[in-house]
PDB file of C-alpha atoms in Angstrom:
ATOM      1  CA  UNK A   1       9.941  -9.856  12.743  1.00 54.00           C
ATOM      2  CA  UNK A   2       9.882 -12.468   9.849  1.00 52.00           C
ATOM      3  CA  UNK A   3      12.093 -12.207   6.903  1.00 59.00           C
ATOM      4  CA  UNK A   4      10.460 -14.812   4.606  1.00 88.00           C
ATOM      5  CA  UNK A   5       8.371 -12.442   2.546  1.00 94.00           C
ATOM      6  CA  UNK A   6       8.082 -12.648  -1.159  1.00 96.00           C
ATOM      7  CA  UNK A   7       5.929 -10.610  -3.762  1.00 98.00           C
ATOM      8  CA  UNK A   8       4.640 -12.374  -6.977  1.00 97.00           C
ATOM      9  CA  UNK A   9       2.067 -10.680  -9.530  1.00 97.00           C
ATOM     10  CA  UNK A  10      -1.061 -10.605  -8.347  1.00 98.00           C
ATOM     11  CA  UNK A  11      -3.470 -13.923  -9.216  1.00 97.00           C
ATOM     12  CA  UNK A  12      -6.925 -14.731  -9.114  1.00 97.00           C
ATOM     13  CA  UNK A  13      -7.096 -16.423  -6.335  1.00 97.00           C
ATOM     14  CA  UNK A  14      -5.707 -13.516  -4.584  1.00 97.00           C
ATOM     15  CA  UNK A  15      -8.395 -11.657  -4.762  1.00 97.00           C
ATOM     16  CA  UNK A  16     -10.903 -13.043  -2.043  1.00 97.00           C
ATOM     17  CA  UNK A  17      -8.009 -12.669   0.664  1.00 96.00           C
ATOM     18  CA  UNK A  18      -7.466  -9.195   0.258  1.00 95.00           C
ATOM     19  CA  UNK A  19     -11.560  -9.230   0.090  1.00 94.00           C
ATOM     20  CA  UNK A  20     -11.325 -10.485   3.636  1.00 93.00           C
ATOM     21  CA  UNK A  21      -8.787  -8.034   4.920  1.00 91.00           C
ATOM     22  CA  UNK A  22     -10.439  -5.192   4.028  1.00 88.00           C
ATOM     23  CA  UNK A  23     -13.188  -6.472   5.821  1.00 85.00           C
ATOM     24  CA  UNK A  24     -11.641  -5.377   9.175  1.00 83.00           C
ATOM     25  CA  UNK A  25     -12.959  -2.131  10.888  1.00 83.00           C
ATOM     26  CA  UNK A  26      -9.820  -0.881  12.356  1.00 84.00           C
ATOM     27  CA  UNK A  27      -7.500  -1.734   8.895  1.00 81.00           C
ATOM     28  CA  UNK A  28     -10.794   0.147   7.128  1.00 78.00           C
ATOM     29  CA  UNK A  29     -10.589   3.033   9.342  1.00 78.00           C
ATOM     30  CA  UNK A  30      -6.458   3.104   9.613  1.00 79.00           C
ATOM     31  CA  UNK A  31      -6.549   3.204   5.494  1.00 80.00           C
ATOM     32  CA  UNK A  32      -8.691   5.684   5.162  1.00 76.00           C
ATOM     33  CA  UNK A  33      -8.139   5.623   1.328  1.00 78.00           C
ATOM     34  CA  UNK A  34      -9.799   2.408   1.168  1.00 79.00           C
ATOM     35  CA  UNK A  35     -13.389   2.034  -0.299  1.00 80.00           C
ATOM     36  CA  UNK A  36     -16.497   3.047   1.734  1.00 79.00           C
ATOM     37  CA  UNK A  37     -18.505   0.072   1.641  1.00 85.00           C
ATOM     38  CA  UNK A  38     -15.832  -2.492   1.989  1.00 85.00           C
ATOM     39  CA  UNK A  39     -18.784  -4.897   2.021  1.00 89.00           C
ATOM     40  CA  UNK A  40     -19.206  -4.385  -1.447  1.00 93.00           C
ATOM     41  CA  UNK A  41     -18.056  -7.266  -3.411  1.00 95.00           C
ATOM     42  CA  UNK A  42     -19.170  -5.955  -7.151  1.00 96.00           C
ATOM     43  CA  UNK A  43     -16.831  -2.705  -6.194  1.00 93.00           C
ATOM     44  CA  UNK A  44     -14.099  -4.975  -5.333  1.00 94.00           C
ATOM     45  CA  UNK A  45     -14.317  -6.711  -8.272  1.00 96.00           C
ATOM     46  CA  UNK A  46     -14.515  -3.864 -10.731  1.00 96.00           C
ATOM     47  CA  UNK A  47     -11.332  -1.947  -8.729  1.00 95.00           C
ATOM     48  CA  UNK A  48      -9.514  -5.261  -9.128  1.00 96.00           C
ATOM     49  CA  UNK A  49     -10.324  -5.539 -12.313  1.00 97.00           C
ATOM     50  CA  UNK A  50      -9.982  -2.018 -13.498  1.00 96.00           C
ATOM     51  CA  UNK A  51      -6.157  -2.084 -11.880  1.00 96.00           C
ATOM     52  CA  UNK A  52      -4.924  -5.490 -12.863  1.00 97.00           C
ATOM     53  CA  UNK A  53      -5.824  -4.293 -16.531  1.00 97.00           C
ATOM     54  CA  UNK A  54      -3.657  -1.329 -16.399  1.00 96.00           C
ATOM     55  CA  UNK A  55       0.124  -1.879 -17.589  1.00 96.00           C
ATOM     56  CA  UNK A  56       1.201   1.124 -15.752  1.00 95.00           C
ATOM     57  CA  UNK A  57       0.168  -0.301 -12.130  1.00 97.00           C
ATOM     58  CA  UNK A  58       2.515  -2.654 -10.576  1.00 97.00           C
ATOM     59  CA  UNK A  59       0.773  -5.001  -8.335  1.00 97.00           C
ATOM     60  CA  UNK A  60       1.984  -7.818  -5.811  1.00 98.00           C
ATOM     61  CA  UNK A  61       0.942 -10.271  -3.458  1.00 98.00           C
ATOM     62  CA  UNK A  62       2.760 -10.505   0.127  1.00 98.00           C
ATOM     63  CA  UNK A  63       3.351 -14.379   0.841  1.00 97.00           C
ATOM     64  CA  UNK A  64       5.107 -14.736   3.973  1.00 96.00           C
ATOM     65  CA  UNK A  65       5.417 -18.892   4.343  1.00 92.00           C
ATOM     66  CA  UNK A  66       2.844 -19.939   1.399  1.00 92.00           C
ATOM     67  CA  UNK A  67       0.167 -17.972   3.295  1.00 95.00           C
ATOM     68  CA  UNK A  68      -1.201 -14.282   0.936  1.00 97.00           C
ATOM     69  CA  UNK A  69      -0.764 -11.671   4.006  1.00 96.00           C
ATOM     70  CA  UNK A  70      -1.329  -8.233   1.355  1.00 96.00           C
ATOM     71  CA  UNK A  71      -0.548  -6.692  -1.526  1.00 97.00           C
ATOM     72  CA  UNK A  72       1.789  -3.939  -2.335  1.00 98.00           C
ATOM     73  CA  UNK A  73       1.312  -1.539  -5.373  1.00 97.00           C
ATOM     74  CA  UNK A  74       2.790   1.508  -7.425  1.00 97.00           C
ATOM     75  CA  UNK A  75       0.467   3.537  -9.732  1.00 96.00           C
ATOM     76  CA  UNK A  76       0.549   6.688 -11.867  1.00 95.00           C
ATOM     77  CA  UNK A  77      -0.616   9.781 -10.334  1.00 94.00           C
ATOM     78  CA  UNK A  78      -0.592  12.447 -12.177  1.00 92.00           C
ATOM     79  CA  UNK A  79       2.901  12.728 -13.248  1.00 92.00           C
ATOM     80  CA  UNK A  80       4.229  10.751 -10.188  1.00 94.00           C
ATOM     81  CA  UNK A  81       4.550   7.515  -9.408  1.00 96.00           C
ATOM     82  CA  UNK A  82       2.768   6.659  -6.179  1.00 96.00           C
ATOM     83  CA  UNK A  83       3.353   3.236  -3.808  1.00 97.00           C
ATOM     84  CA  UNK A  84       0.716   1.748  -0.894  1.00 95.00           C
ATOM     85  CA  UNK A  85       0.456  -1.059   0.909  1.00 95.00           C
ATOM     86  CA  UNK A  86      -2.600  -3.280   2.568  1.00 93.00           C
ATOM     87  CA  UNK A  87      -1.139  -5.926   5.139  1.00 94.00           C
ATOM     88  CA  UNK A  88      -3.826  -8.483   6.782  1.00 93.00           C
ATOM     89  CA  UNK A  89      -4.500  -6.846  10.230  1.00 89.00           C
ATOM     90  CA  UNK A  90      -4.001  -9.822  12.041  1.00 90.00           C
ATOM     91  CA  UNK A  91      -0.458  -9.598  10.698  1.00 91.00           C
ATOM     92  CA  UNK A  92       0.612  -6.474  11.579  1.00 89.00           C
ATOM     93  CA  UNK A  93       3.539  -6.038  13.725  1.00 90.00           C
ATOM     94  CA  UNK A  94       5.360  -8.259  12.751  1.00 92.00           C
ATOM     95  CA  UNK A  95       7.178  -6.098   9.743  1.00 93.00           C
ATOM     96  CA  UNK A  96       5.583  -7.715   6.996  1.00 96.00           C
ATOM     97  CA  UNK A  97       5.114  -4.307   5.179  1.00 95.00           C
ATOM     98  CA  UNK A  98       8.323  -2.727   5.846  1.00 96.00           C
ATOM     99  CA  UNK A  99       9.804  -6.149   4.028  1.00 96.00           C
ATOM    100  CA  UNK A 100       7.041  -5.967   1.279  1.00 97.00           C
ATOM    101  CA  UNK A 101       7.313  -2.294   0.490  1.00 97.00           C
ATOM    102  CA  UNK A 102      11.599  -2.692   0.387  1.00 96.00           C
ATOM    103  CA  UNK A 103      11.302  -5.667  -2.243  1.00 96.00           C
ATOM    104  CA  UNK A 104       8.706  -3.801  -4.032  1.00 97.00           C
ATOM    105  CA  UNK A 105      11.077  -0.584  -4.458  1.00 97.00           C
ATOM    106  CA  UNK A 106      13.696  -2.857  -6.025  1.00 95.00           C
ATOM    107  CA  UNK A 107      11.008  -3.559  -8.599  1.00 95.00           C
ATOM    108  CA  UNK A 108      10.915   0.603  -9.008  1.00 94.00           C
ATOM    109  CA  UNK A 109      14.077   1.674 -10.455  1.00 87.00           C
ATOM    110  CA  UNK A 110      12.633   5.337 -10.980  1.00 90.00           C
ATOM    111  CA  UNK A 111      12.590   7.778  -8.543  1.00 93.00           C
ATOM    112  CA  UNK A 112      11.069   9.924  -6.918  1.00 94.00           C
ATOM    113  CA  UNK A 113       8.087   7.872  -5.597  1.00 97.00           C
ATOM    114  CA  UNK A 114       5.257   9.238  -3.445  1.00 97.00           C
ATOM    115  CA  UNK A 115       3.145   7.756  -1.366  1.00 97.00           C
ATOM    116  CA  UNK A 116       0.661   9.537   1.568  1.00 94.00           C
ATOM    117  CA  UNK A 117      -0.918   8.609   4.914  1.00 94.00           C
ATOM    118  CA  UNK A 118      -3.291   9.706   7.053  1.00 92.00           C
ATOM    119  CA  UNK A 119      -1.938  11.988   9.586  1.00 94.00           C
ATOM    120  CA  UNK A 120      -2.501   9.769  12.949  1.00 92.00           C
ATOM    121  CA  UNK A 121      -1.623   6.384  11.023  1.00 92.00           C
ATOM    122  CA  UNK A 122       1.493   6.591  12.379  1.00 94.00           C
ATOM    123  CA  UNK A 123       2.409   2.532  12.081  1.00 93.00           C
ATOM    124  CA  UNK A 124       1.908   3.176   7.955  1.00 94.00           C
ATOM    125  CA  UNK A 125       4.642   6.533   8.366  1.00 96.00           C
ATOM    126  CA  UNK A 126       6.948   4.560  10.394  1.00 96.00           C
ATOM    127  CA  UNK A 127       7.116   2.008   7.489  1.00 96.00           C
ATOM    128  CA  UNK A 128       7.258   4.601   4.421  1.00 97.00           C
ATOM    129  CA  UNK A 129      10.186   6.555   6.855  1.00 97.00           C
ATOM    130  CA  UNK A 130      11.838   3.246   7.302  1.00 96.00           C
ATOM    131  CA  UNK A 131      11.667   2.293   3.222  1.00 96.00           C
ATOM    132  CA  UNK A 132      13.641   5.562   3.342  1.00 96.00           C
ATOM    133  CA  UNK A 133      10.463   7.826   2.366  1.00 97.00           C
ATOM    134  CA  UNK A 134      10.579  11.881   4.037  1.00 97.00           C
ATOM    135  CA  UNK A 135       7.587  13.880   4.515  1.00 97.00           C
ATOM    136  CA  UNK A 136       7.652  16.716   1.816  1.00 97.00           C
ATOM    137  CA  UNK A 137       3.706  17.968   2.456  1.00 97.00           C
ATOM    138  CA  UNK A 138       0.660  17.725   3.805  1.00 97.00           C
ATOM    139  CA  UNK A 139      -2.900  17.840   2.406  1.00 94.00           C
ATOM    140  CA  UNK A 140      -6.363  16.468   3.049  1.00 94.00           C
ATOM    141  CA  UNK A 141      -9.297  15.237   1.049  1.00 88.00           C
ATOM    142  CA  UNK A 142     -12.485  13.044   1.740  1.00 90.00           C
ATOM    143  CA  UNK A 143     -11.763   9.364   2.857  1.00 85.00           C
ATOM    144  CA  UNK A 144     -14.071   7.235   2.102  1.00 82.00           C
ATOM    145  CA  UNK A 145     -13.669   4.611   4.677  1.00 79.00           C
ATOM    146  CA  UNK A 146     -14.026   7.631   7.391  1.00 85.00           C
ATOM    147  CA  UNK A 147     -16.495   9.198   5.563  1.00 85.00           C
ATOM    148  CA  UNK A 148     -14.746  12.789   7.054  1.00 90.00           C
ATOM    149  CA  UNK A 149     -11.901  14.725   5.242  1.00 93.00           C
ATOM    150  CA  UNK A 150      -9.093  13.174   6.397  1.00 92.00           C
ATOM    151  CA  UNK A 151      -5.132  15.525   6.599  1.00 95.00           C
ATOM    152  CA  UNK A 152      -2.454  13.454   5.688  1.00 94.00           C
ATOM    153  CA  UNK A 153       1.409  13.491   5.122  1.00 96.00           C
ATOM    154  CA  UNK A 154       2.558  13.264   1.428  1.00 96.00           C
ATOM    155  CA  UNK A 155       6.452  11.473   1.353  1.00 97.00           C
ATOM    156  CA  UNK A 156       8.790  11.315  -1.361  1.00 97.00           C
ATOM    157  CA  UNK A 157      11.400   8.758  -1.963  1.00 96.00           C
ATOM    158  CA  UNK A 158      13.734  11.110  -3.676  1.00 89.00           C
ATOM    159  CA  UNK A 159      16.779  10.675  -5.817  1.00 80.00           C
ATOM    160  CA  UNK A 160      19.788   8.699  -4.221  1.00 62.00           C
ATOM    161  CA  UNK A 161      23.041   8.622  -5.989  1.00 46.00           C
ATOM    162  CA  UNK A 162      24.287   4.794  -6.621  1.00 42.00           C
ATOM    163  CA  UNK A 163      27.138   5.791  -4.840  1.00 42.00           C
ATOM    164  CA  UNK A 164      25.298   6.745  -1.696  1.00 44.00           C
ATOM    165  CA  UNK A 165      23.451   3.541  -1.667  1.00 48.00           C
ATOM    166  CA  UNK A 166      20.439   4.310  -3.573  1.00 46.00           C
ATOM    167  CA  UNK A 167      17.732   1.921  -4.546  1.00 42.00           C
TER     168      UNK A 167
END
């Protein structure tokens, strides 16, 4: 498991790495979320774009040794705050997310925060229920990298008390 992972703000030359990871059938599929053509650079572009220009998104880069391994982000829905995560696929395992989601929710210092996950993505759950996230729901809706509806578990990252060791 490597402990040398830092987020920074998200730069330029950021972008065509994460192009490239979502470029990989089985991260496509195990997001579900994720766009349906990943092939689709213009779409890329505008999302990036669209996001990066919106002061209520938080957006990082994962470095783990100089090298740009994901991004981690948290992003108004509704009236909730919602996190997610993209790690490089060839990457996984290795904890990268579990590190990159933890620094990220230092960033947060309101709470609750959401987040949701594909039912049988059960690496992404393990890392939302390690970051201290409990399922509170479940719903479903059309994924677009699936092209099927899609159930999923929606988690909250409630409330700690300092005193309890809250984030």
């Amino acid at each position: 498991m490597t402990t040398d992972v830092s987020l920074r703000p998200v730069r330029d030359d950021d972008l065509p790495h994460f192009f490239v990871h979502e470029q990989d059938p089985e991260a496509a599929w195990m997001a579900a979320f994720g766009p349906a053509d990943p092939t689709d650079r213009a779409a890329f572009d505008a999302h990036w774009a669209r996001i990066r220009a919106d002061p209520r998104v938080v957006n990082r880069t994962v470095v783990v040794d100089g090298a740009v391994v994901g991004h981690v982000a948290a992003f108004p829905v509704g009236e909730h705050t919602e996190v997610s995560y993209w790690i490089d696929p060839r990457r996984w395992g290795r904890g990268h997310a579990t590190a990159a989601l933890t620094a990220l929710l230092r960033e947060l210092p309101h709470r609750p925060l959401r987040a949701r996950t594909a039912k049988d993505n059960r690496a992404s759950l393990a890392v939302l229920r390690k970051c201290g996230f409990v399922v509170v729901g479940e719903d479903s809706g059309f994924a677009p990298g699936r092209g099927v509806e899609v159930e999923e578990w929606l988690l909250e990252l409630p409330d700690v008390p300092a005193d309890q060791g809250g984030h």
